[in-house]
Short mmCIF file of N, CA, C and O in Angstrom, two decimals:
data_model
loop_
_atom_site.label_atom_id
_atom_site.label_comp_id
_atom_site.label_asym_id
_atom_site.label_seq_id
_atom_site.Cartn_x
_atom_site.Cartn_y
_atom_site.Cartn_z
N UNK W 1 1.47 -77.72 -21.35
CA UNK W 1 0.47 -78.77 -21.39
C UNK W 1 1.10 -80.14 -21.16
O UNK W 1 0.48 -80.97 -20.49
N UNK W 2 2.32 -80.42 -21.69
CA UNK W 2 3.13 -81.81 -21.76
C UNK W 2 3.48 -81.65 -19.91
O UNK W 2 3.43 -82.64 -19.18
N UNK W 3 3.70 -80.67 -19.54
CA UNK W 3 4.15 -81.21 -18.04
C UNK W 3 3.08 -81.41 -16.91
O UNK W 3 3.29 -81.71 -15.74
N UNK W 4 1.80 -81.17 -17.57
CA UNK W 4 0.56 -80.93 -16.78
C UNK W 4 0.11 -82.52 -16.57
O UNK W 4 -0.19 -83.16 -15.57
N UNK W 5 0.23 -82.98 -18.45
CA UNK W 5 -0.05 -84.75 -18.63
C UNK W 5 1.13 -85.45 -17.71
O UNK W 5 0.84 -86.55 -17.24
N UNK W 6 2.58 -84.84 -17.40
CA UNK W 6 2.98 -85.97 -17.05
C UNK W 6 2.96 -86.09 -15.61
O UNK W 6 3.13 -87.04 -14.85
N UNK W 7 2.66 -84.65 -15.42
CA UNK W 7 2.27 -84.59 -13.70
C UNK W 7 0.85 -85.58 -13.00
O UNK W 7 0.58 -86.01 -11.89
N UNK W 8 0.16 -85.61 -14.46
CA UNK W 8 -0.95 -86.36 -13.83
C UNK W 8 -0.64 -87.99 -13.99
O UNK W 8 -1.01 -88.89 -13.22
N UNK W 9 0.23 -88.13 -15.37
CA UNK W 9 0.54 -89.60 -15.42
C UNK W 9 1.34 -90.27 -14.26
O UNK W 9 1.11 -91.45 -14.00
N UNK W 10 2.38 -89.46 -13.45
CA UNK W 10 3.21 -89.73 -12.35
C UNK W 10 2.12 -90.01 -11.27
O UNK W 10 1.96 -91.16 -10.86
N UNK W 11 1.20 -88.73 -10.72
CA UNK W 11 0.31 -89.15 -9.46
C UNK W 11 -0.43 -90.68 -9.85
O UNK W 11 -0.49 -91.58 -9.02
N UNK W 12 -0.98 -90.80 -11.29
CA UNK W 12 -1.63 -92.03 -10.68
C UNK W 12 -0.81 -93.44 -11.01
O UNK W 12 -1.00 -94.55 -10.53
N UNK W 13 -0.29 -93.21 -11.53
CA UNK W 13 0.89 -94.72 -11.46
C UNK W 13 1.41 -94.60 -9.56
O UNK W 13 1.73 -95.54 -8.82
N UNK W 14 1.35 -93.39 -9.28
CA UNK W 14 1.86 -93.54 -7.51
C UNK W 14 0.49 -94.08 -6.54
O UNK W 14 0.51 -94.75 -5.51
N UNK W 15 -0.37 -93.66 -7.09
CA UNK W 15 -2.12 -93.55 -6.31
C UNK W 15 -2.32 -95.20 -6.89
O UNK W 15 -3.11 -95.92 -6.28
N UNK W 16 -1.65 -95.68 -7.94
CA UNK W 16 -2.07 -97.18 -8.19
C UNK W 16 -1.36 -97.70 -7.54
O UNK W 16 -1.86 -98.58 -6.85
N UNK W 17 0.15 -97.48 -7.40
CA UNK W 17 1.53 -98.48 -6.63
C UNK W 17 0.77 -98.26 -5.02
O UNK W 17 0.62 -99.29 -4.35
N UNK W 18 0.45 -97.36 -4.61
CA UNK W 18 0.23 -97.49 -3.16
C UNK W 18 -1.20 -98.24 -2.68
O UNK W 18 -1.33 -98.66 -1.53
N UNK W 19 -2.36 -98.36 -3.83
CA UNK W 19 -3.54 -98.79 -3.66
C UNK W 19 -3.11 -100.73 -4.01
O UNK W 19 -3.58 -101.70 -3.40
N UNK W 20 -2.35 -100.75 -4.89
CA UNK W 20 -1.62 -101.94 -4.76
C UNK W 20 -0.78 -102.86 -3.76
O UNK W 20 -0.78 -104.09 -3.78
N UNK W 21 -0.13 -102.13 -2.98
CA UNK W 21 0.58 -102.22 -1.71
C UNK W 21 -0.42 -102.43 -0.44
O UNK W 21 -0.09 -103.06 0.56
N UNK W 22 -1.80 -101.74 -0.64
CA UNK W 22 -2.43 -102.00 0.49
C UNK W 22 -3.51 -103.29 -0.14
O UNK W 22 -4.23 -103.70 0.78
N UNK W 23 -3.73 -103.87 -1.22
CA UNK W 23 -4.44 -104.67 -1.69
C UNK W 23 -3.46 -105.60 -1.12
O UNK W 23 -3.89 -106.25 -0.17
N UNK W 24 -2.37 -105.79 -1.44
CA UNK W 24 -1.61 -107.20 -1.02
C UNK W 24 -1.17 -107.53 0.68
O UNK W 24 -1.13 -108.59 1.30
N UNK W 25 -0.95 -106.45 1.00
CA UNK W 25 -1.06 -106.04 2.27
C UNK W 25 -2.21 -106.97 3.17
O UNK W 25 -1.86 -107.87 3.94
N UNK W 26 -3.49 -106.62 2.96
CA UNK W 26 -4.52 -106.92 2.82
C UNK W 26 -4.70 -108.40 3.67
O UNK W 26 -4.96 -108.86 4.79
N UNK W 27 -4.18 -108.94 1.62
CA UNK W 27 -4.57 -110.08 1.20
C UNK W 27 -3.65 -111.03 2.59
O UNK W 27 -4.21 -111.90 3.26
N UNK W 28 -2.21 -110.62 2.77
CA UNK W 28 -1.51 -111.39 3.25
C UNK W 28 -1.73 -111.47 4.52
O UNK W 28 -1.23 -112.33 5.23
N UNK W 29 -2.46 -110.62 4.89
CA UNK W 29 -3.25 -110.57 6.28
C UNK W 29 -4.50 -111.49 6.62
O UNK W 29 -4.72 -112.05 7.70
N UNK W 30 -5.34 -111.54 5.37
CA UNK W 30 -6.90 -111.67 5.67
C UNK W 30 -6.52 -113.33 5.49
O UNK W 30 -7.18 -114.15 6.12
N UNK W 31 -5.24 -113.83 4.46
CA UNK W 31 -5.31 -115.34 3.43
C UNK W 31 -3.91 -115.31 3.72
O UNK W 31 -3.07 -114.97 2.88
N UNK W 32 -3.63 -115.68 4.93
CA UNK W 32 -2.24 -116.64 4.58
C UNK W 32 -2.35 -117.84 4.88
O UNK W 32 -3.07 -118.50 5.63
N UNK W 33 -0.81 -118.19 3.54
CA UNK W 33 -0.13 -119.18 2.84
C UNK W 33 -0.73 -120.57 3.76
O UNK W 33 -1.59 -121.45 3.65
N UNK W 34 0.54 -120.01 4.89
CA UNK W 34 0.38 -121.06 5.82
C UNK W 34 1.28 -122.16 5.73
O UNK W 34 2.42 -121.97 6.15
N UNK W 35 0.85 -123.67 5.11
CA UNK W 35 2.17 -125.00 4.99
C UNK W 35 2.53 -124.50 3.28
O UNK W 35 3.36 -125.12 2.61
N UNK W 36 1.86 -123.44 2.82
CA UNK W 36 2.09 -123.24 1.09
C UNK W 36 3.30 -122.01 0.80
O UNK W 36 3.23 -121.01 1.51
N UNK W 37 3.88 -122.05 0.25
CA UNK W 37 4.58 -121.04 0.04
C UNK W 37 3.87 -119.95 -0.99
O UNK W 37 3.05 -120.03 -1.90
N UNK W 38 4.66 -118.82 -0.34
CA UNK W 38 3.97 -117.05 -1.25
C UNK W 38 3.31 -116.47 -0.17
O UNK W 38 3.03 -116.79 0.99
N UNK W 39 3.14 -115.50 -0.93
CA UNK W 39 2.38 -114.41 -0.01
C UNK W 39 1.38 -113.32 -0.70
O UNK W 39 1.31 -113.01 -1.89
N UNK W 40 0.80 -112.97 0.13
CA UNK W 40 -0.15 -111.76 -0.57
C UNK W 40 -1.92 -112.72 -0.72
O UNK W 40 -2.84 -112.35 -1.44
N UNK W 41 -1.94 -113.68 -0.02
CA UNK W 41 -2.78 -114.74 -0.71
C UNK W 41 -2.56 -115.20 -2.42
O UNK W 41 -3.39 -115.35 -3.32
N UNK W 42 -1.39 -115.30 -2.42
CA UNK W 42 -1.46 -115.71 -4.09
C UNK W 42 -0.15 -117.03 -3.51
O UNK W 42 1.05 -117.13 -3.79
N UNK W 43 -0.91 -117.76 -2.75
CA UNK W 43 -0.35 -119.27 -2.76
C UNK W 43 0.28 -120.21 -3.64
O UNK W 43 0.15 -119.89 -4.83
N UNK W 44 0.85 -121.17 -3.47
CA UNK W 44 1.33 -122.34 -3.91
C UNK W 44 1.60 -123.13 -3.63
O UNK W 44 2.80 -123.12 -3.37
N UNK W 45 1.04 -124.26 -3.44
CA UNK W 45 1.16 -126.13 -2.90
C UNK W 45 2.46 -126.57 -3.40
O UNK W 45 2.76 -126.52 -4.60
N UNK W 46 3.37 -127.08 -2.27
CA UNK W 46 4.82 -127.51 -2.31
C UNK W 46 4.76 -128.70 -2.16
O UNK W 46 3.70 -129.18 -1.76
N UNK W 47 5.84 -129.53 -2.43
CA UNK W 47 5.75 -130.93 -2.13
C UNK W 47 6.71 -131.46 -1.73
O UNK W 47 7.76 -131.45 -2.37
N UNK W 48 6.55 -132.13 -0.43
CA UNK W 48 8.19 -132.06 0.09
C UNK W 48 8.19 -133.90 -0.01
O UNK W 48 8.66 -134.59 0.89
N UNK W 49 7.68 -134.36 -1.07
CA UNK W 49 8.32 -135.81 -1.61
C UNK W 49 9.17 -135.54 -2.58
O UNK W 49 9.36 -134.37 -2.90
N UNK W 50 9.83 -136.53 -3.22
CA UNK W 50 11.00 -136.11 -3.53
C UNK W 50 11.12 -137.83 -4.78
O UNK W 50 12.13 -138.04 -5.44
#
């Protein structure tokens, strides 16, 4: 029974890492940065004064 739970706990931590990978994927496609630094659309305004 214990290797049945961890067989299923392994597939979906993998079925989440890969559904994750194509969410950011995605994002960095549909929303890029651009003059902002980051990626994935999860931006950040830089400031090049000084």
């Amino acid at each position: 029974m214990g290797a049945r739970i961890n067989r299923l706990v392994h597939r979906t931590v993998a079925v989440c890492a890969v559904l994750a990978a194509l969410a950011f994927h995605h994002n960095h496609v549909t929303q890029p940065c651009g003059a902002e630094l980051g990626a994935g659309g999860m931006c950040v305004s830089i400031s090049l004064e000084s």
